Amino acid sequence: MGKDTQTKGTVFVALAANLVIAVAKAVGGLISTSPALLSEAAHSVADTLNEIFLLAALRRSRRRPDAQHPFGYGKERYFWSLLAAVGIFVMGGCFSFYQGITAFHEHEPHTLKAFLIATAVLVISLIAEGSSLVKALLQVRGGAREHGRSFRTELREGEDPTLRTVIGEDSAAVLGVLLALAGVGLHWATGGRQWEAWASLAIAVLLMFVAYRLGKDCRDTLIGEAADPRLRQRAHELLTRQPEIDTVTALLTMRLGVDSVLLAVRVDLTEGIDSETVEEAAVRIKSTLAEEFPELDQIFLDVTDATAEDRREAHELGRSLRAEAARHEGRN
């Protein structure tokens, strides 16, 4: 819950910044008739609505399991983050694309007053968006220290989609403001309005790319993404070390939420174990797994007789888990 409180604070900062900036950009864009500034206004409006989606995700994903949702509501966080990605694409990207296309056919004069208004609004926006981005990145750095991995790895593979969405939005916002500033500046310097049109189109492409990346991450988890390869490999090693287990024939995982993972294991026990010992061993093994890996809050242990084919697959399972964990470690 402490992480959620920190993430909620980051989202609130982004919400406040985007709300104020959206109003400033819209007013400034209407006064200056700058298509690049109006595109950025649409961008900020989309981000503002998306922060509301993310706050809903934080609240709803922590609801307790019930009869209709026995594994809890952890995946709601990914659903609302997916909606946020759609919002970035539709409200930000499509409107910016429209502004860019129409700007090629407009020929309104760009006065010094309009240039100064657009520039002032964009510079203030850059400071506000940059401050929000810095706060989100500081939270990522704290997570990297906690998990003992690099900043880049934490940024790429952090479990919280809400934080990744905020960082994606803020990064796109900072780059979008820089593109708008370039378009406005070149328009003033050359007298060609097409520079702002190109800036609007560049902002549209940027927003659509960010929306695609965020949506892809959420889609993978909603479909049913496996847990971290290192966790799977370590869980497999722990199981194979248990004296009652002869062979681990299958090990399946699925992320249910930010800090919730389902583990389903099929094992063949050593010969000569009576039914009472089997029950005691199952309870102890589950307890050991839960203690070693706190994120494993749903553990299912299936005892079966392994065939010769199962044993061959079990050998391949151990080899593939070690190889995948090694590749994952190498990328980090």
Tab-separated table of C-alpha atoms in Angstrom:
chain	number	residue	atom	x	y	z
A	1	MET	CA	0.000	0.000	0.000
A	2	GLY	CA	2.939	2.343	0.584
A	3	LYS	CA	3.915	2.078	-3.088
A	4	ASP	CA	0.330	2.840	-4.103
A	5	THR	CA	0.339	5.950	-1.913
A	6	GLN	CA	3.535	7.129	-3.575
A	7	THR	CA	2.171	6.370	-7.036
A	8	LYS	CA	-1.082	8.151	-6.199
A	9	GLY	CA	0.918	11.234	-5.222
A	10	THR	CA	2.763	11.090	-8.545
A	11	VAL	CA	-0.542	10.827	-10.440
A	12	PHE	CA	-2.049	13.754	-8.509
A	13	VAL	CA	0.966	15.926	-9.358
A	14	ALA	CA	0.601	14.987	-13.034
A	15	LEU	CA	-3.163	15.635	-12.899
A	16	ALA	CA	-2.760	19.104	-11.395
A	17	ALA	CA	-0.017	20.028	-13.859
A	18	ASN	CA	-1.953	18.782	-16.890
A	19	LEU	CA	-5.201	20.468	-15.834
A	20	VAL	CA	-3.603	23.893	-15.446
A	21	ILE	CA	-1.511	23.482	-18.576
A	22	ALA	CA	-4.483	22.304	-20.672
A	23	VAL	CA	-6.408	25.485	-19.852
A	24	ALA	CA	-3.366	27.690	-20.501
A	25	LYS	CA	-2.576	25.993	-23.819
A	26	ALA	CA	-6.196	26.135	-25.001
A	27	VAL	CA	-6.566	29.840	-24.189
A	28	GLY	CA	-3.132	30.653	-25.612
A	29	GLY	CA	-3.812	28.587	-28.727
A	30	LEU	CA	-7.137	30.299	-29.418
A	31	ILE	CA	-5.616	33.768	-28.943
A	32	SER	CA	-2.491	33.081	-31.002
A	33	THR	CA	-4.262	30.743	-33.506
A	34	SER	CA	-1.212	28.485	-33.236
A	35	PRO	CA	-1.974	24.937	-34.491
A	36	ALA	CA	1.039	23.537	-32.636
A	37	LEU	CA	-0.177	25.060	-29.369
A	38	LEU	CA	-3.725	23.806	-29.966
A	39	SER	CA	-2.319	20.316	-30.607
A	40	GLU	CA	-0.497	20.520	-27.297
A	41	ALA	CA	-3.744	21.670	-25.643
A	42	ALA	CA	-5.473	18.518	-26.910
A	43	HIS	CA	-2.494	16.523	-25.650
A	44	SER	CA	-2.853	17.991	-22.157
A	45	VAL	CA	-6.639	17.468	-22.121
A	46	ALA	CA	-6.072	13.804	-23.003
A	47	ASP	CA	-3.446	13.482	-20.270
A	48	THR	CA	-5.785	15.093	-17.713
A	49	LEU	CA	-8.569	12.612	-18.432
A	50	ASN	CA	-6.049	9.786	-18.391
A	51	GLU	CA	-4.839	10.728	-14.899
A	52	ILE	CA	-8.455	10.324	-13.734
A	53	PHE	CA	-8.463	6.845	-15.298
A	54	LEU	CA	-5.247	6.006	-13.462
A	55	LEU	CA	-6.630	7.176	-10.109
A	56	ALA	CA	-9.612	4.900	-10.693
A	57	ALA	CA	-7.174	2.063	-11.455
A	58	LEU	CA	-5.327	2.563	-8.165
A	59	ARG	CA	-8.541	2.532	-6.150
A	60	ARG	CA	-10.390	-0.296	-7.875
A	61	SER	CA	-7.444	-2.692	-8.262
A	62	ARG	CA	-7.105	-2.989	-4.466
A	63	ARG	CA	-10.596	-4.370	-3.871
A	64	ARG	CA	-10.725	-7.683	-2.033
A	65	PRO	CA	-11.478	-10.946	-3.875
A	66	ASP	CA	-15.115	-12.012	-3.940
A	67	ALA	CA	-17.230	-14.863	-5.291
A	68	GLN	CA	-17.314	-13.382	-8.804
A	69	HIS	CA	-13.598	-12.504	-8.840
A	70	PRO	CA	-11.825	-15.048	-6.621
A	71	PHE	CA	-8.365	-13.918	-7.757
A	72	GLY	CA	-9.029	-10.285	-6.912
A	73	TYR	CA	-9.161	-7.142	-9.037
A	74	GLY	CA	-5.452	-6.594	-9.649
A	75	LYS	CA	-5.846	-6.638	-13.437
A	76	GLU	CA	-8.154	-3.619	-13.279
A	77	ARG	CA	-4.998	-1.535	-13.077
A	78	TYR	CA	-3.990	-2.761	-16.525
A	79	PHE	CA	-7.511	-2.252	-17.913
A	80	TRP	CA	-7.657	1.403	-16.869
A	81	SER	CA	-4.105	1.947	-18.087
A	82	LEU	CA	-5.205	0.511	-21.442
A	83	LEU	CA	-8.073	3.017	-21.542
A	84	ALA	CA	-5.559	5.770	-20.814
A	85	ALA	CA	-3.483	4.622	-23.791
A	86	VAL	CA	-6.579	4.693	-26.012
A	87	GLY	CA	-7.306	8.208	-24.737
A	88	ILE	CA	-3.824	9.384	-25.673
A	89	PHE	CA	-4.262	7.936	-29.169
A	90	VAL	CA	-7.766	9.260	-29.867
A	91	MET	CA	-7.925	12.601	-28.041
A	92	GLY	CA	-4.295	13.589	-28.401
A	93	GLY	CA	-2.938	11.892	-31.499
A	94	CYS	CA	-5.962	12.168	-33.793
A	95	PHE	CA	-6.706	15.800	-32.906
A	96	SER	CA	-3.056	16.773	-33.383
A	97	PHE	CA	-3.075	15.047	-36.765
A	98	TYR	CA	-6.207	16.995	-37.749
A	99	GLN	CA	-4.629	20.270	-36.612
A	100	GLY	CA	-1.508	19.574	-38.642
A	101	ILE	CA	-3.413	18.793	-41.851
A	102	THR	CA	-5.694	21.838	-41.619
A	103	ALA	CA	-2.791	24.165	-40.775
A	104	PHE	CA	-1.294	23.595	-44.242
A	105	HIS	CA	-4.337	25.351	-45.752
A	106	GLU	CA	-4.492	28.309	-43.346
A	107	HIS	CA	-2.720	31.588	-43.951
A	108	GLU	CA	-3.419	33.710	-40.874
A	109	PRO	CA	-0.717	36.297	-40.071
A	110	HIS	CA	1.441	35.525	-37.040
A	111	THR	CA	1.919	38.710	-35.006
A	112	LEU	CA	4.573	39.383	-32.407
A	113	LYS	CA	1.899	39.309	-29.689
A	114	ALA	CA	0.731	35.850	-30.814
A	115	PHE	CA	4.308	34.602	-30.940
A	116	LEU	CA	5.063	35.874	-27.420
A	117	ILE	CA	1.844	34.368	-25.989
A	118	ALA	CA	2.512	30.975	-27.577
A	119	THR	CA	6.141	30.958	-26.460
A	120	ALA	CA	5.328	31.992	-22.876
A	121	VAL	CA	2.640	29.306	-22.517
A	122	LEU	CA	4.936	26.617	-23.926
A	123	VAL	CA	7.883	27.568	-21.705
A	124	ILE	CA	5.669	27.488	-18.581
A	125	SER	CA	4.264	24.146	-19.764
A	126	LEU	CA	7.768	22.772	-20.226
A	127	ILE	CA	8.658	23.657	-16.632
A	128	ALA	CA	5.453	22.116	-15.228
A	129	GLU	CA	5.638	18.950	-17.347
A	130	GLY	CA	9.330	18.571	-16.562
A	131	SER	CA	8.661	18.817	-12.819
A	132	SER	CA	6.002	16.103	-13.030
A	133	LEU	CA	8.346	13.881	-15.060
A	134	VAL	CA	11.185	14.346	-12.558
A	135	LYS	CA	8.915	13.237	-9.685
A	136	ALA	CA	7.892	10.088	-11.572
A	137	LEU	CA	11.510	9.278	-12.477
A	138	LEU	CA	12.581	9.698	-8.852
A	139	GLN	CA	9.987	7.088	-7.891
A	140	VAL	CA	11.432	4.759	-10.541
A	141	ARG	CA	14.912	5.284	-9.133
A	142	GLY	CA	13.632	4.359	-5.674
A	143	GLY	CA	12.074	1.199	-7.105
A	144	ALA	CA	15.350	0.306	-8.842
A	145	ARG	CA	17.221	0.565	-5.549
A	146	GLU	CA	14.603	-1.546	-3.773
A	147	HIS	CA	14.710	-4.308	-6.403
A	148	GLY	CA	18.484	-4.178	-6.803
A	149	ARG	CA	18.487	-3.509	-10.527
A	150	SER	CA	19.455	-0.716	-12.875
A	151	PHE	CA	17.354	2.385	-13.429
A	152	ARG	CA	16.854	1.446	-17.077
A	153	THR	CA	15.677	-2.057	-16.194
A	154	GLU	CA	13.237	-0.750	-13.596
A	155	LEU	CA	11.906	1.773	-16.091
A	156	ARG	CA	11.384	-0.939	-18.698
A	157	GLU	CA	10.179	-3.803	-16.521
A	158	GLY	CA	8.650	-2.191	-13.425
A	159	GLU	CA	5.467	-3.980	-12.398
A	160	ASP	CA	3.299	-0.871	-11.967
A	161	PRO	CA	1.588	0.103	-15.270
A	162	THR	CA	0.207	3.266	-13.663
A	163	LEU	CA	3.684	4.657	-13.070
A	164	ARG	CA	4.829	3.646	-16.559
A	165	THR	CA	1.802	5.397	-18.036
A	166	VAL	CA	2.553	8.614	-16.138
A	167	ILE	CA	6.181	8.511	-17.290
A	168	GLY	CA	5.099	7.827	-20.879
A	169	GLU	CA	2.642	10.719	-20.789
A	170	ASP	CA	5.076	13.161	-19.184
A	171	SER	CA	7.945	12.192	-21.488
A	172	ALA	CA	5.703	12.679	-24.522
A	173	ALA	CA	4.472	15.968	-23.051
A	174	VAL	CA	8.011	17.351	-22.642
A	175	LEU	CA	9.025	16.261	-26.137
A	176	GLY	CA	5.727	17.563	-27.537
A	177	VAL	CA	6.293	20.996	-25.993
A	178	LEU	CA	9.794	21.087	-27.491
A	179	LEU	CA	8.358	20.214	-30.915
A	180	ALA	CA	5.714	22.928	-30.547
A	181	LEU	CA	8.360	25.463	-29.539
A	182	ALA	CA	10.423	24.536	-32.590
A	183	GLY	CA	7.388	24.914	-34.853
A	184	VAL	CA	6.386	28.272	-33.391
A	185	GLY	CA	9.965	29.563	-33.536
A	186	LEU	CA	10.496	28.515	-37.154
A	187	HIS	CA	7.114	29.982	-38.098
A	188	TRP	CA	8.156	33.322	-36.642
A	189	ALA	CA	11.641	33.202	-38.143
A	190	THR	CA	10.597	32.221	-41.672
A	191	GLY	CA	6.989	33.381	-41.883
A	192	GLY	CA	5.979	29.888	-43.013
A	193	ARG	CA	2.979	28.438	-41.163
A	194	GLN	CA	3.846	24.984	-42.473
A	195	TRP	CA	6.450	24.658	-39.709
A	196	GLU	CA	3.703	24.595	-37.087
A	197	ALA	CA	1.734	22.174	-39.248
A	198	TRP	CA	4.718	19.817	-39.342
A	199	ALA	CA	5.147	20.243	-35.576
A	200	SER	CA	1.506	19.221	-35.039
A	201	LEU	CA	1.967	16.142	-37.217
A	202	ALA	CA	5.148	15.232	-35.328
A	203	ILE	CA	3.247	15.568	-32.030
A	204	ALA	CA	0.507	13.304	-33.429
A	205	VAL	CA	3.028	10.616	-34.401
A	206	LEU	CA	4.691	10.883	-30.986
A	207	LEU	CA	1.404	10.458	-29.122
A	208	MET	CA	0.308	7.530	-31.253
A	209	PHE	CA	3.642	5.780	-30.667
A	210	VAL	CA	3.437	6.302	-26.891
A	211	ALA	CA	-0.178	5.069	-26.889
A	212	TYR	CA	0.827	1.950	-28.837
A	213	ARG	CA	3.672	1.100	-26.454
A	214	LEU	CA	1.568	1.595	-23.327
A	215	GLY	CA	-1.353	-0.319	-24.814
A	216	LYS	CA	0.876	-3.233	-25.840
A	217	ASP	CA	2.249	-3.614	-22.293
A	218	CYS	CA	-1.262	-3.620	-20.819
A	219	ARG	CA	-2.550	-6.031	-23.453
A	220	ASP	CA	0.155	-8.586	-22.678
A	221	THR	CA	-0.759	-8.595	-18.990
A	222	LEU	CA	-4.519	-8.688	-19.564
A	223	ILE	CA	-4.117	-11.696	-21.871
A	224	GLY	CA	-2.174	-13.520	-19.166
A	225	GLU	CA	1.543	-12.748	-18.923
A	226	ALA	CA	3.945	-15.054	-17.095
A	227	ALA	CA	5.897	-13.883	-14.059
A	228	ASP	CA	9.495	-12.680	-14.151
A	229	PRO	CA	11.777	-15.423	-15.598
A	230	ARG	CA	14.050	-15.211	-12.552
A	231	LEU	CA	11.150	-15.857	-10.202
A	232	ARG	CA	10.059	-18.887	-12.222
A	233	GLN	CA	13.585	-20.294	-12.311
A	234	ARG	CA	14.115	-19.775	-8.559
A	235	ALA	CA	10.721	-21.320	-7.750
A	236	HIS	CA	11.621	-24.322	-9.908
A	237	GLU	CA	14.943	-24.734	-8.117
A	238	LEU	CA	13.247	-24.534	-4.711
A	239	LEU	CA	10.744	-27.204	-5.713
A	240	THR	CA	13.390	-29.583	-7.063
A	241	ARG	CA	15.287	-29.315	-3.768
A	242	GLN	CA	12.334	-30.644	-1.758
A	243	PRO	CA	13.021	-34.231	-0.621
A	244	GLU	CA	9.444	-35.356	-1.338
A	245	ILE	CA	9.495	-34.184	-4.981
A	246	ASP	CA	10.998	-36.447	-7.603
A	247	THR	CA	10.128	-34.450	-10.747
A	248	VAL	CA	8.593	-31.060	-11.521
A	249	THR	CA	6.699	-31.803	-14.726
A	250	ALA	CA	5.018	-28.396	-15.215
A	251	LEU	CA	5.358	-24.900	-13.780
A	252	LEU	CA	2.904	-22.217	-14.894
A	253	THR	CA	2.660	-18.621	-13.670
A	254	MET	CA	0.440	-15.643	-14.432
A	255	ARG	CA	0.618	-12.079	-13.152
A	256	LEU	CA	-2.657	-11.134	-11.472
A	257	GLY	CA	-1.628	-7.640	-10.425
A	258	VAL	CA	1.263	-5.411	-9.497
A	259	ASP	CA	2.364	-7.614	-6.579
A	260	SER	CA	0.242	-10.717	-7.160
A	261	VAL	CA	1.262	-13.858	-9.064
A	262	LEU	CA	-0.509	-17.178	-9.583
A	263	LEU	CA	1.656	-20.315	-9.542
A	264	ALA	CA	0.388	-23.714	-10.698
A	265	VAL	CA	2.799	-26.667	-10.406
A	266	ARG	CA	2.487	-30.320	-11.378
A	267	VAL	CA	4.882	-32.650	-9.546
A	268	ASP	CA	5.655	-36.344	-9.225
A	269	LEU	CA	6.530	-37.354	-5.662
A	270	THR	CA	9.160	-39.867	-4.638
A	271	GLU	CA	7.999	-43.449	-4.243
A	272	GLY	CA	6.832	-44.841	-0.930
A	273	ILE	CA	5.190	-41.687	0.500
A	274	ASP	CA	1.868	-42.387	2.219
A	275	SER	CA	-1.185	-40.148	1.835
A	276	GLU	CA	-0.724	-38.447	5.210
A	277	THR	CA	2.870	-37.513	4.398
A	278	VAL	CA	1.764	-36.227	0.994
A	279	GLU	CA	-0.702	-33.839	2.627
A	280	GLU	CA	1.853	-32.585	5.140
A	281	ALA	CA	4.476	-32.158	2.415
A	282	ALA	CA	2.069	-30.205	0.204
A	283	VAL	CA	1.243	-27.803	3.032
A	284	ARG	CA	4.916	-27.308	3.893
A	285	ILE	CA	5.983	-26.785	0.266
A	286	LYS	CA	3.269	-24.191	-0.304
A	287	SER	CA	4.241	-22.423	2.895
A	288	THR	CA	7.911	-22.424	1.852
A	289	LEU	CA	7.069	-20.977	-1.561
A	290	ALA	CA	4.882	-18.245	-0.063
A	291	GLU	CA	7.565	-17.326	2.456
A	292	GLU	CA	10.342	-17.229	-0.149
A	293	PHE	CA	8.261	-15.385	-2.765
A	294	PRO	CA	5.664	-13.076	-1.121
A	295	GLU	CA	4.171	-12.138	-4.498
A	296	LEU	CA	2.980	-15.751	-4.929
A	297	ASP	CA	-0.388	-15.291	-3.254
A	298	GLN	CA	-2.130	-18.029	-5.305
A	299	ILE	CA	-0.310	-21.391	-5.246
A	300	PHE	CA	-1.707	-24.636	-6.660
A	301	LEU	CA	0.160	-27.931	-6.295
A	302	ASP	CA	-0.994	-30.904	-8.381
A	303	VAL	CA	0.452	-34.327	-7.562
A	304	THR	CA	0.565	-36.757	-10.477
A	305	ASP	CA	2.435	-39.833	-11.708
A	306	ALA	CA	5.006	-38.767	-14.301
A	307	THR	CA	5.302	-40.759	-17.508
A	308	ALA	CA	8.541	-41.187	-19.447
A	309	GLU	CA	7.405	-38.346	-21.727
A	310	ASP	CA	6.674	-36.165	-18.672
A	311	ARG	CA	10.219	-36.748	-17.405
A	312	ARG	CA	11.714	-35.726	-20.734
A	313	GLU	CA	9.584	-32.567	-20.700
A	314	ALA	CA	10.590	-31.909	-17.082
A	315	HIS	CA	14.261	-31.997	-18.070
A	316	GLU	CA	13.555	-29.575	-20.917
A	317	LEU	CA	11.549	-27.347	-18.526
A	318	GLY	CA	14.492	-26.939	-16.168
A	319	ARG	CA	16.883	-26.214	-19.032
A	320	SER	CA	14.578	-23.663	-20.672
A	321	LEU	CA	13.909	-21.852	-17.375
A	322	ARG	CA	17.643	-21.514	-16.697
A	323	ALA	CA	18.272	-20.277	-20.233
A	324	GLU	CA	15.431	-17.744	-20.129
A	325	ALA	CA	16.530	-16.420	-16.718
A	326	ALA	CA	20.108	-16.078	-18.010
A	327	ARG	CA	18.946	-14.170	-21.117
A	328	HIS	CA	16.816	-11.920	-18.935
A	329	GLU	CA	19.736	-11.250	-16.614
A	330	GLY	CA	21.972	-10.521	-19.597
A	331	ARG	CA	19.578	-7.894	-20.937
A	332	ASN	CA	19.627	-6.162	-17.565
